[in-house]
Amino acid sequence: MEKERYSFCIGRRQEEECLEETARALEKRTEMLSRSEYPGMWKVTDAVSGHAGKHPKKPRRRARGWTFLAAGLLFILTALIPSEKIWTMLAAGVISAAWGIAVLCGKGDAKADAQPRIGRQFRDAAQTLLRDTALKEDESVEILFDGDGMTMTAADSAEHIAYSTFECAVETEHLYLICADKRALVLAKNEMADGTPQEFSAFLAEKTAFYTV
């Protein structure tokens, strides 16, 4: 029988331990929302990027940079047209353009190719998120996931959040970013009290849109 109970016990964290991966998770979330809203534009971007991958390393890197820069400018120009999705378009444009510039200005080593620089907007957002959700030294919160949803229990309160309000979940090497009920929550894998990361990842993938970085 499949396990349907996973829990985390959250205490005081060091912000710098989670900042980098939280920023990457936020960046991934924004990219995937953009892909969902504008699949046609991303299809073109991916096709051009894939074509660049057939060339030697240095030209491939430059082609990739120009591809993301061009896609970013396209998103930004499209956002100038009055639309309810203007902020999504602007965000997608900034991400793609910043990514392209970072690739073009990088030193071109293997690590830079594999891990493009994170935009400052995502670092700032990650820092704000971690500070806003930070606990005091003597505080702790239990996060329980079961078949009915997610329950957050503190010393004098408890809150239940149904999976129907989940937007997505993003997994990085050491943590999870849970986006639900118009807010975000960071869970470190070493805070897991019941279950394993492998089991929990499979469980989340059945409950909401699930991405990995």
Short mmCIF file of C-alpha atoms in Angstrom, two decimals:
data_model
loop_
_atom_site.label_atom_id
_atom_site.label_comp_id
_atom_site.label_asym_id
_atom_site.label_seq_id
_atom_site.Cartn_x
_atom_site.Cartn_y
_atom_site.Cartn_z
CA MET A 1 0.00 0.00 0.00
CA GLU A 2 1.34 3.43 -0.93
CA LYS A 3 2.44 5.59 1.97
CA GLU A 4 0.28 8.71 2.46
CA ARG A 5 1.84 10.44 5.44
CA TYR A 6 4.94 12.62 5.34
CA SER A 7 5.99 15.16 7.92
CA PHE A 8 8.61 17.87 8.42
CA CYS A 9 9.67 19.52 11.66
CA ILE A 10 10.83 23.07 10.90
CA GLY A 11 12.97 25.10 13.26
CA ARG A 12 15.32 28.05 13.02
CA ARG A 13 17.45 28.00 9.83
CA GLN A 14 20.50 29.82 8.56
CA GLU A 15 19.29 31.90 5.62
CA GLU A 16 22.46 31.44 3.58
CA GLU A 17 22.06 27.64 3.64
CA CYS A 18 18.83 27.84 1.62
CA LEU A 19 19.17 31.07 -0.35
CA GLU A 20 20.78 29.76 -3.55
CA GLU A 21 18.46 26.78 -4.02
CA THR A 22 15.35 28.76 -3.05
CA ALA A 23 16.21 31.33 -5.72
CA ARG A 24 16.64 28.58 -8.33
CA ALA A 25 13.33 27.03 -7.30
CA LEU A 26 11.53 30.38 -7.63
CA GLU A 27 13.11 30.87 -11.05
CA LYS A 28 11.95 27.41 -12.14
CA ARG A 29 8.41 28.11 -10.93
CA THR A 30 8.24 31.33 -12.95
CA GLU A 31 9.62 29.61 -16.05
CA MET A 32 7.11 26.76 -15.86
CA LEU A 33 4.17 29.14 -15.35
CA SER A 34 5.34 31.05 -18.41
CA ARG A 35 5.65 27.82 -20.41
CA SER A 36 2.10 26.89 -19.43
CA GLU A 37 0.72 30.29 -20.45
CA TYR A 38 2.74 30.70 -23.67
CA PRO A 39 3.67 27.26 -25.05
CA GLY A 40 4.05 28.56 -28.61
CA MET A 41 6.77 31.06 -27.74
CA TRP A 42 8.67 28.51 -25.66
CA LYS A 43 8.43 25.97 -28.47
CA VAL A 44 10.28 28.38 -30.75
CA THR A 45 12.83 29.20 -28.02
CA ASP A 46 13.50 25.52 -27.31
CA ALA A 47 13.80 24.71 -31.00
CA VAL A 48 16.42 27.42 -31.58
CA SER A 49 18.28 26.45 -28.41
CA GLY A 50 18.26 22.79 -29.48
CA HIS A 51 19.65 23.69 -32.89
CA ALA A 52 22.47 25.62 -31.21
CA GLY A 53 23.31 22.50 -29.22
CA LYS A 54 24.53 20.79 -32.41
CA HIS A 55 27.45 23.21 -32.73
CA PRO A 56 30.83 23.25 -30.94
CA LYS A 57 30.90 24.38 -27.33
CA LYS A 58 31.87 28.07 -27.63
CA PRO A 59 29.55 28.88 -30.58
CA ARG A 60 26.84 26.85 -28.86
CA ARG A 61 27.18 28.96 -25.71
CA ARG A 62 26.96 32.22 -27.66
CA ALA A 63 23.99 30.94 -29.67
CA ARG A 64 22.22 29.94 -26.48
CA GLY A 65 22.85 33.37 -24.98
CA TRP A 66 21.50 35.21 -28.01
CA THR A 67 18.50 32.85 -28.12
CA PHE A 68 17.44 33.64 -24.55
CA LEU A 69 18.12 37.35 -25.04
CA ALA A 70 15.98 37.44 -28.18
CA ALA A 71 13.20 35.46 -26.49
CA GLY A 72 13.31 37.85 -23.55
CA LEU A 73 12.95 40.90 -25.78
CA LEU A 74 10.08 39.19 -27.61
CA PHE A 75 8.25 38.55 -24.32
CA ILE A 76 8.80 42.15 -23.18
CA LEU A 77 7.58 43.61 -26.51
CA THR A 78 4.51 41.37 -26.40
CA ALA A 79 3.79 42.62 -22.87
CA LEU A 80 3.43 46.14 -24.26
CA ILE A 81 0.13 45.03 -25.82
CA PRO A 82 -2.69 45.63 -23.25
CA SER A 83 -3.49 42.28 -21.67
CA GLU A 84 -4.48 40.70 -18.35
CA LYS A 85 -1.23 38.69 -18.54
CA ILE A 86 1.09 41.68 -18.82
CA TRP A 87 2.99 40.93 -15.59
CA THR A 88 3.52 37.29 -16.53
CA MET A 89 4.88 38.37 -19.90
CA LEU A 90 7.17 40.96 -18.34
CA ALA A 91 8.48 38.42 -15.82
CA ALA A 92 9.15 35.88 -18.57
CA GLY A 93 10.90 38.55 -20.62
CA VAL A 94 13.13 39.68 -17.77
CA ILE A 95 14.07 36.08 -16.94
CA SER A 96 14.95 35.15 -20.52
CA ALA A 97 16.84 38.38 -21.21
CA ALA A 98 18.79 38.20 -17.93
CA TRP A 99 19.63 34.56 -18.59
CA GLY A 100 20.85 35.38 -22.09
CA ILE A 101 23.04 38.24 -20.88
CA ALA A 102 24.47 36.05 -18.10
CA VAL A 103 25.38 33.34 -20.61
CA LEU A 104 26.95 35.81 -23.06
CA CYS A 105 28.97 37.50 -20.31
CA GLY A 106 30.03 34.26 -18.59
CA LYS A 107 33.52 32.80 -18.77
CA GLY A 108 32.33 29.77 -20.68
CA ASP A 109 33.45 27.00 -18.31
CA ALA A 110 31.51 23.76 -17.86
CA LYS A 111 29.98 24.84 -14.59
CA ALA A 112 28.67 28.09 -16.07
CA ASP A 113 27.16 26.19 -18.99
CA ALA A 114 25.38 23.78 -16.66
CA GLN A 115 24.23 26.40 -14.11
CA PRO A 116 23.36 29.81 -15.60
CA ARG A 117 23.50 32.70 -13.17
CA ILE A 118 20.40 33.42 -11.13
CA GLY A 119 18.78 36.79 -11.74
CA ARG A 120 18.95 39.26 -8.89
CA GLN A 121 15.16 39.47 -8.77
CA PHE A 122 15.01 35.80 -7.77
CA ARG A 123 17.73 36.18 -5.15
CA ASP A 124 15.85 39.13 -3.67
CA ALA A 125 12.56 37.21 -3.74
CA ALA A 126 14.20 34.20 -2.10
CA GLN A 127 15.74 36.37 0.61
CA THR A 128 12.38 38.01 1.30
CA LEU A 129 10.60 34.66 1.44
CA LEU A 130 13.13 33.12 3.83
CA ARG A 131 13.09 36.16 6.13
CA ASP A 132 9.30 36.42 6.17
CA THR A 133 8.94 32.74 7.11
CA ALA A 134 11.88 32.56 9.53
CA LEU A 135 11.17 31.20 13.00
CA LYS A 136 12.58 32.34 16.31
CA GLU A 137 15.10 30.22 18.21
CA ASP A 138 12.45 28.66 20.46
CA GLU A 139 9.81 28.16 17.75
CA SER A 140 9.04 25.11 15.63
CA VAL A 141 6.34 24.13 13.15
CA GLU A 142 5.23 20.66 12.07
CA ILE A 143 4.16 20.28 8.45
CA LEU A 144 2.10 17.16 7.75
CA PHE A 145 1.13 15.89 4.30
CA ASP A 146 -1.51 13.18 4.08
CA GLY A 147 -4.29 12.11 1.76
CA ASP A 148 -6.42 15.16 2.60
CA GLY A 149 -3.90 17.95 2.24
CA MET A 150 -1.17 19.81 4.12
CA THR A 151 -1.52 20.75 7.79
CA MET A 152 0.77 23.26 9.50
CA THR A 153 0.79 23.01 13.31
CA ALA A 154 2.50 25.50 15.60
CA ALA A 155 2.42 25.83 19.38
CA ASP A 156 -1.02 27.45 19.56
CA SER A 157 -2.52 27.09 16.08
CA ALA A 158 -3.12 24.72 13.19
CA GLU A 159 -4.01 25.36 9.55
CA HIS A 160 -5.15 22.91 6.89
CA ILE A 161 -4.52 23.57 3.18
CA ALA A 162 -6.22 21.40 0.54
CA TYR A 163 -4.30 20.10 -2.46
CA SER A 164 -6.83 21.86 -4.70
CA THR A 165 -5.14 25.17 -3.76
CA PHE A 166 -1.65 23.92 -4.69
CA GLU A 167 -0.07 25.72 -7.64
CA CYS A 168 3.10 23.62 -7.90
CA ALA A 169 6.05 22.10 -6.05
CA VAL A 170 9.71 22.42 -7.02
CA GLU A 171 12.44 20.06 -5.81
CA THR A 172 16.12 21.01 -5.63
CA GLU A 173 19.04 19.01 -4.26
CA HIS A 174 18.37 19.89 -0.63
CA LEU A 175 14.87 21.36 -0.40
CA TYR A 176 11.31 21.66 -1.68
CA LEU A 177 9.45 24.84 -2.62
CA ILE A 178 5.71 24.41 -2.06
CA CYS A 179 3.44 27.00 -3.67
CA ALA A 180 -0.11 26.77 -2.34
CA ASP A 181 -2.97 29.02 -1.31
CA LYS A 182 -1.20 32.06 -2.86
CA ARG A 183 1.92 31.67 -0.71
CA ALA A 184 5.22 29.81 -0.75
CA LEU A 185 6.83 27.48 1.77
CA VAL A 186 10.40 26.14 1.86
CA LEU A 187 10.98 22.67 3.31
CA ALA A 188 14.53 21.38 3.77
CA LYS A 189 14.98 17.68 3.16
CA ASN A 190 16.99 17.29 6.37
CA GLU A 191 13.88 18.50 8.26
CA MET A 192 11.87 15.48 7.14
CA ALA A 193 10.65 13.52 10.17
CA ASP A 194 8.51 10.85 8.49
CA GLY A 195 9.19 9.36 5.06
CA THR A 196 12.01 9.69 2.53
CA PRO A 197 12.63 12.37 -0.12
CA GLN A 198 12.21 9.82 -2.91
CA GLU A 199 8.79 8.73 -1.60
CA PHE A 200 7.69 12.29 -0.89
CA SER A 201 8.66 13.49 -4.38
CA ALA A 202 6.55 10.75 -5.96
CA PHE A 203 3.68 11.62 -3.61
CA LEU A 204 3.81 15.33 -4.50
CA ALA A 205 3.92 14.56 -8.22
CA GLU A 206 0.50 12.92 -7.85
CA LYS A 207 -0.99 15.89 -5.99
CA THR A 208 0.23 18.91 -7.97
CA ALA A 209 2.43 20.12 -10.83
CA PHE A 210 5.92 18.94 -9.85
CA TYR A 211 9.26 20.19 -11.18
CA THR A 212 12.90 19.52 -10.39
CA VAL A 213 15.95 21.79 -10.68
#
